């Protein structure tokens, strides 16, 4: 029986504080503006991926995600496979003793530790894990920066999930995308007290896909060009400085303004794209009330292409922020476990908030289906835990 | 007993298709961009105002609106009184036989024929009627353009209610506001088939006032400058051409895009301003479905600083547009009367729409409290029906 080669990794989700929206090259996923995100802890949210190859596998590459066979014939997945194989071929060409892995069919098994129904952008973690796992399998000497260039072609924001902590994605200028790569602004350990509370909003279904949506925005929004050319470049600089200085007030204000700016360009699209709903707006209102009560910015909302709110805050303000949400939403799923147990429910703050924002609190109680408590975390981690057994068969994960 | 001088007018509501949002001079209500509106028929929506003056009145000017005494000490009302009195004084100075009306206290009684609770911007009709009524009382030779300059100081959009039909408001460049006046693009009779269906959305309460809101937008939105300097000037030209050519497709598309652009700059404000809610978005969705079914733009939504939808359409498409809304919302107030009786309920179209937009139709049925059917109409009309009797006392109107 032929040998089965295997390598595994986990990779994180990231949530942008300066949003990626708009491609200048849809094929290469080259963006119209730079972006910046916080990598979230993999103890709470991660994709676990095992890549394997073997001459004994059927000739078609195959990918199993959460137990479901996926189509790998799409241009994006193919681009990742092609680029990684090319790097492996270079290695093999320079050292003839290496097994010819690049020529073997790939079998990849991937699992998320969070519910797909949560509507979290899982493609970033998914493509980061896929690229990292194959790079491990092929024993490529590529840096995370090099891999970010490949993962970007799978899903734009995936490039940022190759790093931990606070991560930028430089839009770049080259037409071949060679300078459109992710870079680490600061590791998680530099500012480790960053926390994120995700309010998962029950939505009928996702509206416009982000790929379609962003291209329609580029084509039709008259406000979008100034966002891409003026607003974001300024905010990228402000945000990097805020992170360097661990200045949460600026971090929070720019995060909120950039989320609003992104959704404003969606609304300015024709036909308009709406990702925020009344529950999302209620989350904004409650964050505003929390900040007013604190007399400073201690909480910052941001929304991706969907209604879920992500609320960033620092551990030292946990009671003011997560504590109020726990008092309001303590009966929802997600408060159990080490992180949730630590959060002290803040009924007093909730009571005060309800004076100004009673309707908003009620909307959250009606519309939030679960919460996820997490914080800033590290980049992909190699693991020995394999999702494919020694015979090349998928392992049922726990 | 001293003589009581009286004059009465009615004045219309207008709903902008290119929105006014942002002041370059808050005191003079000078806008950061030009705007354009449709004047709505006074048979459906109007303010009726009687202005009177008499040496026998108590020395304080007084204003009664819908039976409630109003504060007239505000700078805006004072500016209108002052400018109109100055014009009267000029007349009196040139003809000593004229009674010295400018020196007499004013007593003004005003009534709207639509529910205040409807959340319709009544200040435009209100200030237009106030200025027109006093101009009639003073027998001023001022043109509607001259009066628009005065009414603008009361409420920006009031300047457009001095004309009927399709009305622009030129932003102007002079620091004293002398060139910031309304002008008629076309009279109602030029394109008389324009209809408007107003969906009145039950909202808890109005959020941010438009005066505060627009100044916060100017101060904080990074997208706003390009709207004011590029988007609106281009759309003003497109819209005037569309009206000249009676080109509803362009009229409708620009109307919808401009409403979205305005609300996008509200969302880009810090803190963000939300006037649209889930019911408003449902109205947008239903209009989109109507246009898709027609294969062309036959309906156009627009939203002022609140959740109410105004849907413009041409009389010839009444069954496609108002007919579908009547099928969905026929049990709401507002369908009775000559206009409503004419609308043929279109159950077939509704049934088809529900396939794509069932959730949206449901949201409208839950969230719309009443409808108002109207159309393009004329400017202020002098009337002999006085709201003040010969003794200077308010008359109970029918």
PDB file of N, CA and C in Angstrom, chain A residues 41 74 146 172 199 212:
ATOM      1  N   UNK A  41      -9.387  34.360  19.131  1.00  0.00           N
ATOM      2  CA  UNK A  41      -8.799  33.189  19.770  1.00  0.00           C
ATOM      3  C   UNK A  41      -9.351  31.886  19.213  1.00  0.00           C
ATOM      4  N   UNK A  74     -13.855  25.166  -8.275  1.00  0.00           N
ATOM      5  CA  UNK A  74     -13.929  26.619  -8.418  1.00  0.00           C
ATOM      6  C   UNK A  74     -12.556  27.236  -8.593  1.00  0.00           C
ATOM      7  N   UNK A 146       4.147  35.044   2.529  1.00  0.00           N
ATOM      8  CA  UNK A 146       4.020  34.350   1.242  1.00  0.00           C
ATOM      9  C   UNK A 146       2.691  33.599   1.153  1.00  0.00           C
ATOM     10  N   UNK A 172      -1.718  46.978  -1.874  1.00  0.00           N
ATOM     11  CA  UNK A 172      -0.719  46.770  -2.912  1.00  0.00           C
ATOM     12  C   UNK A 172      -1.062  47.520  -4.186  1.00  0.00           C
ATOM     13  N   UNK A 199     -22.646  38.963  19.097  1.00  0.00           N
ATOM     14  CA  UNK A 199     -24.082  38.770  19.266  1.00  0.00           C
ATOM     15  C   UNK A 199     -24.608  38.168  17.968  1.00  0.00           C
ATOM     16  N   UNK A 212     -20.652  39.334  -4.767  1.00  0.00           N
ATOM     17  CA  UNK A 212     -21.559  40.073  -5.652  1.00  0.00           C
ATOM     18  C   UNK A 212     -21.763  41.489  -5.124  1.00  0.00           C
TER      19      UNK A 212
END
